[in-house]
PDB file of C-alpha atoms in Angstrom:
ATOM      1  CA  GLU A   1      35.581 -27.258 -69.682  1.00 81.00           C
ATOM      2  CA  PRO A   2      38.710 -29.166 -68.673  1.00 87.00           C
ATOM      3  CA  ASN A   3      38.131 -32.909 -68.748  1.00 92.00           C
ATOM      4  CA  GLU A   4      39.836 -36.091 -69.944  1.00 93.00           C
ATOM      5  CA  ALA A   5      38.645 -35.652 -73.537  1.00 92.00           C
ATOM      6  CA  LEU A   6      40.126 -32.144 -73.687  1.00 90.00           C
ATOM      7  CA  GLU A   7      43.396 -33.408 -72.216  1.00 91.00           C
ATOM      8  CA  ARG A   8      43.583 -36.103 -74.920  1.00 90.00           C
ATOM      9  CA  LEU A   9      42.869 -33.537 -77.630  1.00 88.00           C
ATOM     10  CA  VAL A  10      45.625 -31.235 -76.368  1.00 88.00           C
ATOM     11  CA  GLU A  11      48.080 -34.150 -76.184  1.00 88.00           C
ATOM     12  CA  ALA A  12      47.207 -35.296 -79.725  1.00 86.00           C
ATOM     13  CA  ASN A  13      47.558 -31.757 -81.084  1.00 83.00           C
ATOM     14  CA  THR A  14      50.941 -31.344 -79.419  1.00 82.00           C
ATOM     15  CA  LEU A  15      52.151 -34.694 -80.744  1.00 80.00           C
ATOM     16  CA  LEU A  16      50.973 -34.036 -84.296  1.00 77.00           C
ATOM     17  CA  SER A  17      52.481 -30.550 -84.285  1.00 71.00           C
ATOM     18  CA  GLY A  18      55.844 -31.969 -83.288  1.00 66.00           C
ATOM     19  CA  LEU A  19      55.671 -34.776 -85.835  1.00 64.00           C
ATOM     20  CA  GLY A  20      54.729 -32.338 -88.565  1.00 61.00           C
ATOM     21  CA  PHE A  21      57.528 -29.956 -87.647  1.00 57.00           C
ATOM     22  CA  GLU A  22      60.165 -32.680 -87.548  1.00 58.00           C
ATOM     23  CA  SER A  23      59.151 -34.514 -90.718  1.00 54.00           C
ATOM     24  CA  SER A  24      57.567 -32.053 -93.124  1.00 55.00           C
ATOM     25  CA  GLY A  25      60.519 -29.943 -94.162  1.00 56.00           C
ATOM     26  CA  LEU A  26      59.534 -26.393 -93.298  1.00 77.00           C
ATOM     27  CA  ALA A  27      60.260 -23.768 -95.919  1.00 88.00           C
ATOM     28  CA  ALA A  28      59.899 -20.023 -96.519  1.00 94.00           C
ATOM     29  CA  ALA A  29      56.901 -19.204 -94.292  1.00 94.00           C
ATOM     30  CA  HIS A  30      58.739 -19.946 -91.041  1.00 92.00           C
ATOM     31  CA  ALA A  31      61.977 -18.340 -92.202  1.00 95.00           C
ATOM     32  CA  ILE A  32      60.036 -15.186 -93.051  1.00 97.00           C
ATOM     33  CA  HIS A  33      58.540 -15.290 -89.559  1.00 96.00           C
ATOM     34  CA  ASN A  34      62.097 -15.361 -88.246  1.00 95.00           C
ATOM     35  CA  GLY A  35      62.974 -12.413 -90.451  1.00 97.00           C
ATOM     36  CA  LEU A  36      59.952 -10.482 -89.233  1.00 97.00           C
ATOM     37  CA  THR A  37      61.163 -10.806 -85.650  1.00 96.00           C
ATOM     38  CA  THR A  38      63.845  -8.238 -86.548  1.00 95.00           C
ATOM     39  CA  ALA A  39      61.079  -5.661 -87.105  1.00 96.00           C
ATOM     40  CA  HIS A  40      60.164  -4.092 -83.754  1.00 95.00           C
ATOM     41  CA  GLY A  41      56.593  -3.379 -84.873  1.00 96.00           C
ATOM     42  CA  THR A  42      55.857  -7.094 -85.237  1.00 97.00           C
ATOM     43  CA  HIS A  43      56.729  -8.002 -81.646  1.00 96.00           C
ATOM     44  CA  ALA A  44      53.135  -7.661 -80.453  1.00 96.00           C
ATOM     45  CA  TYR A  45      51.997 -10.292 -82.958  1.00 96.00           C
ATOM     46  CA  MET A  46      51.964 -14.037 -82.371  1.00 94.00           C
ATOM     47  CA  HIS A  47      54.132 -16.589 -84.128  1.00 92.00           C
ATOM     48  CA  GLY A  48      51.213 -17.912 -86.160  1.00 92.00           C
ATOM     49  CA  GLU A  49      50.227 -14.452 -87.329  1.00 95.00           C
ATOM     50  CA  LYS A  50      53.704 -13.797 -88.699  1.00 96.00           C
ATOM     51  CA  VAL A  51      53.824 -17.278 -90.249  1.00 94.00           C
ATOM     52  CA  ALA A  52      50.472 -16.554 -91.947  1.00 96.00           C
ATOM     53  CA  PHE A  53      51.980 -13.514 -93.651  1.00 97.00           C
ATOM     54  CA  GLY A  54      55.058 -15.628 -94.341  1.00 96.00           C
ATOM     55  CA  LEU A  55      52.875 -18.216 -96.068  1.00 95.00           C
ATOM     56  CA  LEU A  56      51.397 -15.579 -98.329  1.00 97.00           C
ATOM     57  CA  THR A  57      54.933 -14.393 -99.073  1.00 97.00           C
ATOM     58  CA  GLN A  58      56.015 -17.982 -99.770  1.00 96.00           C
ATOM     59  CA  LEU A  59      53.204 -18.345-102.310  1.00 96.00           C
ATOM     60  CA  MET A  60      54.510 -15.232-104.057  1.00 97.00           C
ATOM     61  CA  LEU A  61      58.079 -16.580-104.024  1.00 96.00           C
ATOM     62  CA  GLU A  62      56.870 -19.819-105.561  1.00 95.00           C
ATOM     63  CA  GLU A  63      54.815 -17.929-108.163  1.00 96.00           C
ATOM     64  CA  GLN A  64      51.689 -19.844-107.230  1.00 96.00           C
ATOM     65  CA  PRO A  65      48.550 -19.241-109.329  1.00 97.00           C
ATOM     66  CA  LYS A  66      46.510 -16.145-108.542  1.00 96.00           C
ATOM     67  CA  ALA A  67      43.515 -18.354-107.647  1.00 97.00           C
ATOM     68  CA  VAL A  68      45.550 -20.090-104.916  1.00 96.00           C
ATOM     69  CA  ILE A  69      46.776 -16.786-103.516  1.00 97.00           C
ATOM     70  CA  SER A  70      43.254 -15.331-103.505  1.00 96.00           C
ATOM     71  CA  GLU A  71      41.922 -18.413-101.720  1.00 97.00           C
ATOM     72  CA  VAL A  72      44.577 -18.136 -99.010  1.00 96.00           C
ATOM     73  CA  ILE A  73      43.879 -14.408 -98.580  1.00 97.00           C
ATOM     74  CA  ARG A  74      40.117 -14.980 -98.317  1.00 97.00           C
ATOM     75  CA  PHE A  75      40.616 -17.772 -95.788  1.00 96.00           C
ATOM     76  CA  SER A  76      43.106 -15.732 -93.773  1.00 97.00           C
ATOM     77  CA  ARG A  77      40.722 -12.783 -93.653  1.00 96.00           C
ATOM     78  CA  SER A  78      37.837 -15.053 -92.611  1.00 96.00           C
ATOM     79  CA  VAL A  79      39.743 -16.233 -89.527  1.00 96.00           C
ATOM     80  CA  GLY A  80      41.411 -12.915 -88.697  1.00 96.00           C
ATOM     81  CA  LEU A  81      44.947 -13.644 -89.893  1.00 97.00           C
ATOM     82  CA  PRO A  82      47.076 -10.784 -91.256  1.00 97.00           C
ATOM     83  CA  VAL A  83      47.643 -10.371 -94.989  1.00 97.00           C
ATOM     84  CA  THR A  84      49.307  -6.943 -95.120  1.00 98.00           C
ATOM     85  CA  PHE A  85      52.286  -5.188 -93.568  1.00 98.00           C
ATOM     86  CA  ALA A  86      49.942  -2.964 -91.561  1.00 98.00           C
ATOM     87  CA  GLU A  87      48.218  -6.017 -90.097  1.00 98.00           C
ATOM     88  CA  ILE A  88      51.524  -7.292 -88.667  1.00 97.00           C
ATOM     89  CA  GLY A  89      52.542  -3.944 -87.215  1.00 97.00           C
ATOM     90  CA  ILE A  90      54.798  -2.502 -89.915  1.00 97.00           C
ATOM     91  CA  ALA A  91      52.652  -0.176 -92.009  1.00 96.00           C
ATOM     92  CA  ASN A  92      54.778   1.557 -94.677  1.00 94.00           C
ATOM     93  CA  PRO A  93      58.025  -0.252 -93.826  1.00 97.00           C
ATOM     94  CA  SER A  94      61.237   1.312 -95.064  1.00 97.00           C
ATOM     95  CA  GLY A  95      63.406  -0.382 -97.648  1.00 97.00           C
ATOM     96  CA  ALA A  96      66.078  -0.800 -94.992  1.00 98.00           C
ATOM     97  CA  LEU A  97      63.662  -2.603 -92.668  1.00 98.00           C
ATOM     98  CA  LEU A  98      62.491  -4.953 -95.405  1.00 98.00           C
ATOM     99  CA  ALA A  99      66.099  -5.619 -96.427  1.00 98.00           C
ATOM    100  CA  ALA A 100      66.914  -6.572 -92.815  1.00 98.00           C
ATOM    101  CA  VAL A 101      63.929  -8.939 -92.742  1.00 98.00           C
ATOM    102  CA  GLY A 102      65.051 -10.479 -96.031  1.00 98.00           C
ATOM    103  CA  ARG A 103      68.621 -10.944 -94.812  1.00 98.00           C
ATOM    104  CA  ARG A 104      67.460 -12.603 -91.594  1.00 98.00           C
ATOM    105  CA  ALA A 105      65.040 -14.889 -93.466  1.00 97.00           C
ATOM    106  CA  THR A 106      67.808 -16.087 -95.787  1.00 98.00           C
ATOM    107  CA  GLN A 107      70.599 -16.670 -93.296  1.00 97.00           C
ATOM    108  CA  GLU A 108      72.525 -19.893 -93.645  1.00 96.00           C
ATOM    109  CA  GLY A 109      70.616 -22.763 -92.061  1.00 92.00           C
ATOM    110  CA  GLU A 110      67.186 -21.126 -92.430  1.00 93.00           C
ATOM    111  CA  THR A 111      64.299 -23.263 -93.644  1.00 90.00           C
ATOM    112  CA  ILE A 112      63.811 -20.971 -96.650  1.00 94.00           C
ATOM    113  CA  HIS A 113      66.614 -22.961 -98.250  1.00 92.00           C
ATOM    114  CA  ASN A 114      64.196 -25.925 -98.440  1.00 89.00           C
ATOM    115  CA  GLU A 115      62.423 -24.120-101.275  1.00 92.00           C
ATOM    116  CA  PRO A 116      62.843 -25.789-104.680  1.00 90.00           C
ATOM    117  CA  MET A 117      64.964 -22.863-105.933  1.00 94.00           C
ATOM    118  CA  PRO A 118      67.675 -20.648-104.462  1.00 96.00           C
ATOM    119  CA  VAL A 119      66.150 -17.715-102.552  1.00 96.00           C
ATOM    120  CA  THR A 120      67.905 -14.390-101.957  1.00 97.00           C
ATOM    121  CA  ALA A 121      67.100 -11.598 -99.542  1.00 98.00           C
ATOM    122  CA  GLY A 122      66.032  -9.433-102.480  1.00 98.00           C
ATOM    123  CA  MET A 123      63.581 -12.102-103.602  1.00 98.00           C
ATOM    124  CA  VAL A 124      62.075 -12.181-100.105  1.00 98.00           C
ATOM    125  CA  VAL A 125      61.628  -8.400-100.112  1.00 98.00           C
ATOM    126  CA  ALA A 126      59.940  -8.473-103.522  1.00 98.00           C
ATOM    127  CA  ALA A 127      57.683 -11.346-102.447  1.00 98.00           C
ATOM    128  CA  MET A 128      56.714  -9.574 -99.198  1.00 98.00           C
ATOM    129  CA  GLU A 129      55.850  -6.445-101.142  1.00 98.00           C
ATOM    130  CA  ALA A 130      53.766  -8.522-103.562  1.00 98.00           C
ATOM    131  CA  ALA A 131      52.023 -10.261-100.651  1.00 98.00           C
ATOM    132  CA  ASP A 132      51.202  -6.919 -99.048  1.00 98.00           C
ATOM    133  CA  ALA A 133      49.845  -5.568-102.349  1.00 97.00           C
ATOM    134  CA  ALA A 134      47.723  -8.676-102.867  1.00 97.00           C
ATOM    135  CA  GLY A 135      46.393  -8.465 -99.307  1.00 97.00           C
ATOM    136  CA  ARG A 136      45.467  -4.819 -99.759  1.00 96.00           C
ATOM    137  CA  GLY A 137      43.848  -5.624-103.098  1.00 93.00           C
ATOM    138  CA  LEU A 138      41.304  -8.148-101.809  1.00 67.00           C
TER     139      LEU A 138
END
């Protein structure tokens, strides 16, 4: 029910989101979202849904421990976030489509270049494929 407390909560959330965005140094997850926007099948999905898959892909890029990846997949599933290509509208994507996503995610100026290592389009494709496989496996 709209009231003053709700208004304050919305204002605080908006402020903290902006502060986090401006000061936290975004990395691969958001760049992969940007890459996914080149895939027509993903257009029906929200920003946060594509970023969720991007986060899983980022964990693969960073070679995070399997326990961390499994925890993120379990959490994502528990709240209805996508963890596979099919769940973001691109079931069985072609190599050409994935290459286009990888190229877009690694364009000059993208936040993926905040990762602690150089990231190529090919690395993004491999990490997305690994993320999809992990999501299908749990």
